[in-house]
Amino acid sequence: MDKIHFGKISDIDYKNGLARIVYDDKDKSVSRKIPFLCSEYNLPKVGQLVCVISDKIILGRFWNKKNLPDNDCDNKIYKKSFSENSFIKYDEQTEKLFICAPDINLTDKNQNINLGKLMQKISDLQTRIEKLEAKI
C-alpha cells in the first residue's frame, strides 16, 4: 500500500526535475532522486516542505503555517506567484489580469520591449501633446 510522507527538499536536479527528500518521520533519512508530479516548471526550493507518495513521486508543496495563501486570494482569484514581488493574478469577478514584476519585457519573434520604458515613452508623448494643445 502506498504511503504519504512529508519531508524537506534536500537537493534538486533542476535539469531532470528530480529531488532528494529528507524525512523527519524516517529518522532524517534521505531519499534517492524522486521525480516531481508537475504540469509546469515551478520547483520548490531546498528546505521547503513537500508531500511524497511512497518514495515514488513528489506531489509538491502544500499550504501550512510557513506557506500560507496570500490574503488577497479567494474563490474568484487565480494567482500564480513567482516571488514576493512577481506574480500574475486574475480576478474572475472584475475580469482583470494583473502582471506584477520589477521588470517586465514583452517579446515576440521579431522584437523585445521593456514595459517600463514603453510606459515612460507614452507618458512623455502625452506631456508633449498637452503642451502642443496648450499652444493652439
JSON list of C-alpha atoms in Angstrom, two decimals:
[
{"chain": "A", "resi": 1, "resn": "MET", "atom": "CA", "xyz": [0.00, 0.00, 0.00]},
{"chain": "A", "resi": 2, "resn": "ASP", "atom": "CA", "xyz": [1.29, 3.47, -0.90]},
{"chain": "A", "resi": 3, "resn": "LYS", "atom": "CA", "xyz": [2.22, 5.74, 1.99]},
{"chain": "A", "resi": 4, "resn": "ILE", "atom": "CA", "xyz": [2.21, 9.51, 2.12]},
{"chain": "A", "resi": 5, "resn": "HIS", "atom": "CA", "xyz": [5.24, 11.16, 3.70]},
{"chain": "A", "resi": 6, "resn": "PHE", "atom": "CA", "xyz": [6.20, 14.76, 4.33]},
{"chain": "A", "resi": 7, "resn": "GLY", "atom": "CA", "xyz": [9.77, 15.90, 4.03]},
{"chain": "A", "resi": 8, "resn": "LYS", "atom": "CA", "xyz": [12.02, 18.78, 3.09]},
{"chain": "A", "resi": 9, "resn": "ILE", "atom": "CA", "xyz": [13.79, 19.19, -0.22]},
{"chain": "A", "resi": 10, "resn": "SER", "atom": "CA", "xyz": [17.45, 18.26, 0.32]},
{"chain": "A", "resi": 11, "resn": "ASP", "atom": "CA", "xyz": [18.81, 18.95, -3.17]},
{"chain": "A", "resi": 12, "resn": "ILE", "atom": "CA", "xyz": [17.35, 19.39, -6.64]},
{"chain": "A", "resi": 13, "resn": "ASP", "atom": "CA", "xyz": [18.38, 18.16, -10.08]},
{"chain": "A", "resi": 14, "resn": "TYR", "atom": "CA", "xyz": [16.78, 21.07, -11.99]},
{"chain": "A", "resi": 15, "resn": "LYS", "atom": "CA", "xyz": [17.61, 19.75, -15.44]},
{"chain": "A", "resi": 16, "resn": "ASN", "atom": "CA", "xyz": [15.84, 16.42, -14.88]},
{"chain": "A", "resi": 17, "resn": "GLY", "atom": "CA", "xyz": [13.09, 17.56, -12.48]},
{"chain": "A", "resi": 18, "resn": "LEU", "atom": "CA", "xyz": [14.23, 15.32, -9.62]},
{"chain": "A", "resi": 19, "resn": "ALA", "atom": "CA", "xyz": [14.95, 15.92, -5.94]},
{"chain": "A", "resi": 20, "resn": "ARG", "atom": "CA", "xyz": [16.13, 14.18, -2.82]},
{"chain": "A", "resi": 21, "resn": "ILE", "atom": "CA", "xyz": [13.96, 14.45, 0.29]},
{"chain": "A", "resi": 22, "resn": "VAL", "atom": "CA", "xyz": [14.94, 14.48, 3.98]},
{"chain": "A", "resi": 23, "resn": "TYR", "atom": "CA", "xyz": [12.25, 12.73, 6.02]},
{"chain": "A", "resi": 24, "resn": "ASP", "atom": "CA", "xyz": [11.79, 13.81, 9.64]},
{"chain": "A", "resi": 25, "resn": "ASP", "atom": "CA", "xyz": [9.41, 10.88, 10.18]},
{"chain": "A", "resi": 26, "resn": "LYS", "atom": "CA", "xyz": [12.08, 8.42, 8.95]},
{"chain": "A", "resi": 27, "resn": "ASP", "atom": "CA", "xyz": [14.97, 9.38, 11.25]},
{"chain": "A", "resi": 28, "resn": "LYS", "atom": "CA", "xyz": [16.17, 12.13, 8.89]},
{"chain": "A", "resi": 29, "resn": "SER", "atom": "CA", "xyz": [16.88, 9.61, 6.13]},
{"chain": "A", "resi": 30, "resn": "VAL", "atom": "CA", "xyz": [17.49, 11.00, 2.64]},
{"chain": "A", "resi": 31, "resn": "SER", "atom": "CA", "xyz": [15.68, 9.54, -0.37]},
{"chain": "A", "resi": 32, "resn": "ARG", "atom": "CA", "xyz": [17.05, 8.62, -3.76]},
{"chain": "A", "resi": 33, "resn": "LYS", "atom": "CA", "xyz": [16.26, 11.13, -6.52]},
{"chain": "A", "resi": 34, "resn": "ILE", "atom": "CA", "xyz": [12.47, 11.25, -6.96]},
{"chain": "A", "resi": 35, "resn": "PRO", "atom": "CA", "xyz": [10.53, 12.92, -9.83]},
{"chain": "A", "resi": 36, "resn": "PHE", "atom": "CA", "xyz": [8.02, 15.75, -9.35]},
{"chain": "A", "resi": 37, "resn": "LEU", "atom": "CA", "xyz": [4.38, 15.48, -10.41]},
{"chain": "A", "resi": 38, "resn": "CYS", "atom": "CA", "xyz": [4.04, 18.64, -12.48]},
{"chain": "A", "resi": 39, "resn": "SER", "atom": "CA", "xyz": [2.34, 20.44, -15.31]},
{"chain": "A", "resi": 40, "resn": "GLU", "atom": "CA", "xyz": [4.65, 23.44, -15.22]},
{"chain": "A", "resi": 41, "resn": "TYR", "atom": "CA", "xyz": [8.23, 24.21, -14.30]},
{"chain": "A", "resi": 42, "resn": "ASN", "atom": "CA", "xyz": [7.88, 25.56, -10.77]},
{"chain": "A", "resi": 43, "resn": "LEU", "atom": "CA", "xyz": [10.07, 23.51, -8.49]},
{"chain": "A", "resi": 44, "resn": "PRO", "atom": "CA", "xyz": [10.18, 24.16, -4.73]},
{"chain": "A", "resi": 45, "resn": "LYS", "atom": "CA", "xyz": [13.32, 25.49, -3.11]},
{"chain": "A", "resi": 46, "resn": "VAL", "atom": "CA", "xyz": [15.77, 23.49, -1.00]},
{"chain": "A", "resi": 47, "resn": "GLY", "atom": "CA", "xyz": [14.40, 23.31, 2.55]},
{"chain": "A", "resi": 48, "resn": "GLN", "atom": "CA", "xyz": [10.73, 23.63, 1.57]},
{"chain": "A", "resi": 49, "resn": "LEU", "atom": "CA", "xyz": [8.26, 21.06, 2.85]},
{"chain": "A", "resi": 50, "resn": "VAL", "atom": "CA", "xyz": [6.71, 18.73, 0.25]},
{"chain": "A", "resi": 51, "resn": "CYS", "atom": "CA", "xyz": [4.35, 15.76, 0.13]},
{"chain": "A", "resi": 52, "resn": "VAL", "atom": "CA", "xyz": [5.71, 12.49, -1.31]},
{"chain": "A", "resi": 53, "resn": "ILE", "atom": "CA", "xyz": [3.93, 9.23, -2.15]},
{"chain": "A", "resi": 54, "resn": "SER", "atom": "CA", "xyz": [5.87, 6.04, -1.31]},
{"chain": "A", "resi": 55, "resn": "ASP", "atom": "CA", "xyz": [9.24, 7.48, -2.36]},
{"chain": "A", "resi": 56, "resn": "LYS", "atom": "CA", "xyz": [7.94, 7.35, -5.95]},
{"chain": "A", "resi": 57, "resn": "ILE", "atom": "CA", "xyz": [6.68, 10.83, -6.76]},
{"chain": "A", "resi": 58, "resn": "ILE", "atom": "CA", "xyz": [6.83, 14.30, -5.19]},
{"chain": "A", "resi": 59, "resn": "LEU", "atom": "CA", "xyz": [3.36, 15.84, -5.22]},
{"chain": "A", "resi": 60, "resn": "GLY", "atom": "CA", "xyz": [4.76, 19.24, -4.37]},
{"chain": "A", "resi": 61, "resn": "ARG", "atom": "CA", "xyz": [4.31, 21.97, -1.82]},
{"chain": "A", "resi": 62, "resn": "PHE", "atom": "CA", "xyz": [1.16, 22.43, 0.21]},
{"chain": "A", "resi": 63, "resn": "TRP", "atom": "CA", "xyz": [-0.34, 25.11, 2.45]},
{"chain": "A", "resi": 64, "resn": "ASN", "atom": "CA", "xyz": [0.93, 25.10, 6.02]},
{"chain": "A", "resi": 65, "resn": "LYS", "atom": "CA", "xyz": [1.96, 27.61, 8.71]},
{"chain": "A", "resi": 66, "resn": "LYS", "atom": "CA", "xyz": [5.10, 28.56, 6.77]},
{"chain": "A", "resi": 67, "resn": "ASN", "atom": "CA", "xyz": [3.41, 28.53, 3.35]},
{"chain": "A", "resi": 68, "resn": "LEU", "atom": "CA", "xyz": [0.05, 30.33, 3.61]},
{"chain": "A", "resi": 69, "resn": "PRO", "atom": "CA", "xyz": [-2.10, 31.60, 0.71]},
{"chain": "A", "resi": 70, "resn": "ASP", "atom": "CA", "xyz": [-1.94, 35.35, 0.12]},
{"chain": "A", "resi": 71, "resn": "ASN", "atom": "CA", "xyz": [-4.53, 37.48, 1.92]},
{"chain": "A", "resi": 72, "resn": "ASP", "atom": "CA", "xyz": [-5.98, 38.77, -1.36]},
{"chain": "A", "resi": 73, "resn": "CYS", "atom": "CA", "xyz": [-6.97, 35.31, -2.64]},
{"chain": "A", "resi": 74, "resn": "ASP", "atom": "CA", "xyz": [-10.48, 33.86, -2.63]},
{"chain": "A", "resi": 75, "resn": "ASN", "atom": "CA", "xyz": [-12.60, 31.62, -4.87]},
{"chain": "A", "resi": 76, "resn": "LYS", "atom": "CA", "xyz": [-12.76, 34.32, -7.60]},
{"chain": "A", "resi": 77, "resn": "ILE", "atom": "CA", "xyz": [-8.98, 34.87, -7.76]},
{"chain": "A", "resi": 78, "resn": "TYR", "atom": "CA", "xyz": [-6.33, 32.88, -9.61]},
{"chain": "A", "resi": 79, "resn": "LYS", "atom": "CA", "xyz": [-2.83, 33.90, -8.55]},
{"chain": "A", "resi": 80, "resn": "LYS", "atom": "CA", "xyz": [0.48, 32.49, -9.64]},
{"chain": "A", "resi": 81, "resn": "SER", "atom": "CA", "xyz": [3.36, 33.80, -7.52]},
{"chain": "A", "resi": 82, "resn": "PHE", "atom": "CA", "xyz": [6.93, 33.61, -8.73]},
{"chain": "A", "resi": 83, "resn": "SER", "atom": "CA", "xyz": [8.45, 35.55, -5.83]},
{"chain": "A", "resi": 84, "resn": "GLU", "atom": "CA", "xyz": [7.27, 38.10, -3.28]},
{"chain": "A", "resi": 85, "resn": "ASN", "atom": "CA", "xyz": [7.30, 40.89, -5.90]},
{"chain": "A", "resi": 86, "resn": "SER", "atom": "CA", "xyz": [6.47, 38.95, -9.07]},
{"chain": "A", "resi": 87, "resn": "PHE", "atom": "CA", "xyz": [3.10, 37.37, -9.80]},
{"chain": "A", "resi": 88, "resn": "ILE", "atom": "CA", "xyz": [0.20, 37.06, -12.22]},
{"chain": "A", "resi": 89, "resn": "LYS", "atom": "CA", "xyz": [-3.28, 37.48, -10.78]},
{"chain": "A", "resi": 90, "resn": "TYR", "atom": "CA", "xyz": [-6.65, 37.12, -12.50]},
{"chain": "A", "resi": 91, "resn": "ASP", "atom": "CA", "xyz": [-9.81, 38.41, -10.84]},
{"chain": "A", "resi": 92, "resn": "GLU", "atom": "CA", "xyz": [-12.77, 36.47, -12.24]},
{"chain": "A", "resi": 93, "resn": "GLN", "atom": "CA", "xyz": [-15.30, 38.95, -10.84]},
{"chain": "A", "resi": 94, "resn": "THR", "atom": "CA", "xyz": [-13.78, 42.06, -12.46]},
{"chain": "A", "resi": 95, "resn": "GLU", "atom": "CA", "xyz": [-12.21, 40.13, -15.37]},
{"chain": "A", "resi": 96, "resn": "LYS", "atom": "CA", "xyz": [-8.93, 41.95, -14.81]},
{"chain": "A", "resi": 97, "resn": "LEU", "atom": "CA", "xyz": [-5.48, 40.43, -15.26]},
{"chain": "A", "resi": 98, "resn": "PHE", "atom": "CA", "xyz": [-2.61, 41.87, -13.23]},
{"chain": "A", "resi": 99, "resn": "ILE", "atom": "CA", "xyz": [1.03, 41.25, -14.09]},
{"chain": "A", "resi": 100, "resn": "CYS", "atom": "CA", "xyz": [3.44, 42.46, -11.46]},
{"chain": "A", "resi": 101, "resn": "ALA", "atom": "CA", "xyz": [7.24, 42.28, -11.56]},
{"chain": "A", "resi": 102, "resn": "PRO", "atom": "CA", "xyz": [10.12, 44.70, -11.02]},
{"chain": "A", "resi": 103, "resn": "ASP", "atom": "CA", "xyz": [11.00, 44.45, -14.73]},
{"chain": "A", "resi": 104, "resn": "ILE", "atom": "CA", "xyz": [8.63, 43.24, -17.49]},
{"chain": "A", "resi": 105, "resn": "ASN", "atom": "CA", "xyz": [9.71, 42.54, -21.07]},
{"chain": "A", "resi": 106, "resn": "LEU", "atom": "CA", "xyz": [7.33, 41.71, -23.91]},
{"chain": "A", "resi": 107, "resn": "THR", "atom": "CA", "xyz": [8.92, 39.60, -26.64]},
{"chain": "A", "resi": 108, "resn": "ASP", "atom": "CA", "xyz": [7.86, 38.08, -29.94]},
{"chain": "A", "resi": 109, "resn": "LYS", "atom": "CA", "xyz": [9.97, 36.52, -32.66]},
{"chain": "A", "resi": 110, "resn": "ASN", "atom": "CA", "xyz": [10.94, 39.92, -34.10]},
{"chain": "A", "resi": 111, "resn": "GLN", "atom": "CA", "xyz": [11.30, 42.30, -31.19]},
{"chain": "A", "resi": 112, "resn": "ASN", "atom": "CA", "xyz": [11.58, 42.83, -27.46]},
{"chain": "A", "resi": 113, "resn": "ILE", "atom": "CA", "xyz": [10.31, 45.82, -25.50]},
{"chain": "A", "resi": 114, "resn": "ASN", "atom": "CA", "xyz": [10.59, 46.72, -21.85]},
{"chain": "A", "resi": 115, "resn": "LEU", "atom": "CA", "xyz": [7.16, 47.63, -20.47]},
{"chain": "A", "resi": 116, "resn": "GLY", "atom": "CA", "xyz": [8.53, 50.28, -18.10]},
{"chain": "A", "resi": 117, "resn": "LYS", "atom": "CA", "xyz": [10.34, 52.04, -20.96]},
{"chain": "A", "resi": 118, "resn": "LEU", "atom": "CA", "xyz": [7.23, 51.82, -23.15]},
{"chain": "A", "resi": 119, "resn": "MET", "atom": "CA", "xyz": [5.06, 53.35, -20.43]},
{"chain": "A", "resi": 120, "resn": "GLN", "atom": "CA", "xyz": [7.61, 56.16, -19.97]},
{"chain": "A", "resi": 121, "resn": "LYS", "atom": "CA", "xyz": [7.56, 56.90, -23.72]},
{"chain": "A", "resi": 122, "resn": "ILE", "atom": "CA", "xyz": [3.76, 57.04, -23.69]},
{"chain": "A", "resi": 123, "resn": "SER", "atom": "CA", "xyz": [3.85, 59.40, -20.71]},
{"chain": "A", "resi": 124, "resn": "ASP", "atom": "CA", "xyz": [6.41, 61.62, -22.47]},
{"chain": "A", "resi": 125, "resn": "LEU", "atom": "CA", "xyz": [4.25, 61.70, -25.61]},
{"chain": "A", "resi": 126, "resn": "GLN", "atom": "CA", "xyz": [1.16, 62.63, -23.59]},
{"chain": "A", "resi": 127, "resn": "THR", "atom": "CA", "xyz": [3.08, 65.50, -21.99]},
{"chain": "A", "resi": 128, "resn": "ARG", "atom": "CA", "xyz": [4.26, 66.72, -25.41]},
{"chain": "A", "resi": 129, "resn": "ILE", "atom": "CA", "xyz": [0.71, 66.53, -26.82]},
{"chain": "A", "resi": 130, "resn": "GLU", "atom": "CA", "xyz": [-0.66, 68.50, -23.86]},
{"chain": "A", "resi": 131, "resn": "LYS", "atom": "CA", "xyz": [1.99, 71.21, -24.39]},
{"chain": "A", "resi": 132, "resn": "LEU", "atom": "CA", "xyz": [1.16, 71.40, -28.11]},
{"chain": "A", "resi": 133, "resn": "GLU", "atom": "CA", "xyz": [-2.57, 71.58, -27.41]},
{"chain": "A", "resi": 134, "resn": "ALA", "atom": "CA", "xyz": [-1.99, 74.40, -24.92]},
{"chain": "A", "resi": 135, "resn": "LYS", "atom": "CA", "xyz": [-0.35, 76.45, -27.70]},
{"chain": "A", "resi": 136, "resn": "ILE", "atom": "CA", "xyz": [-3.36, 76.07, -30.02]}
]
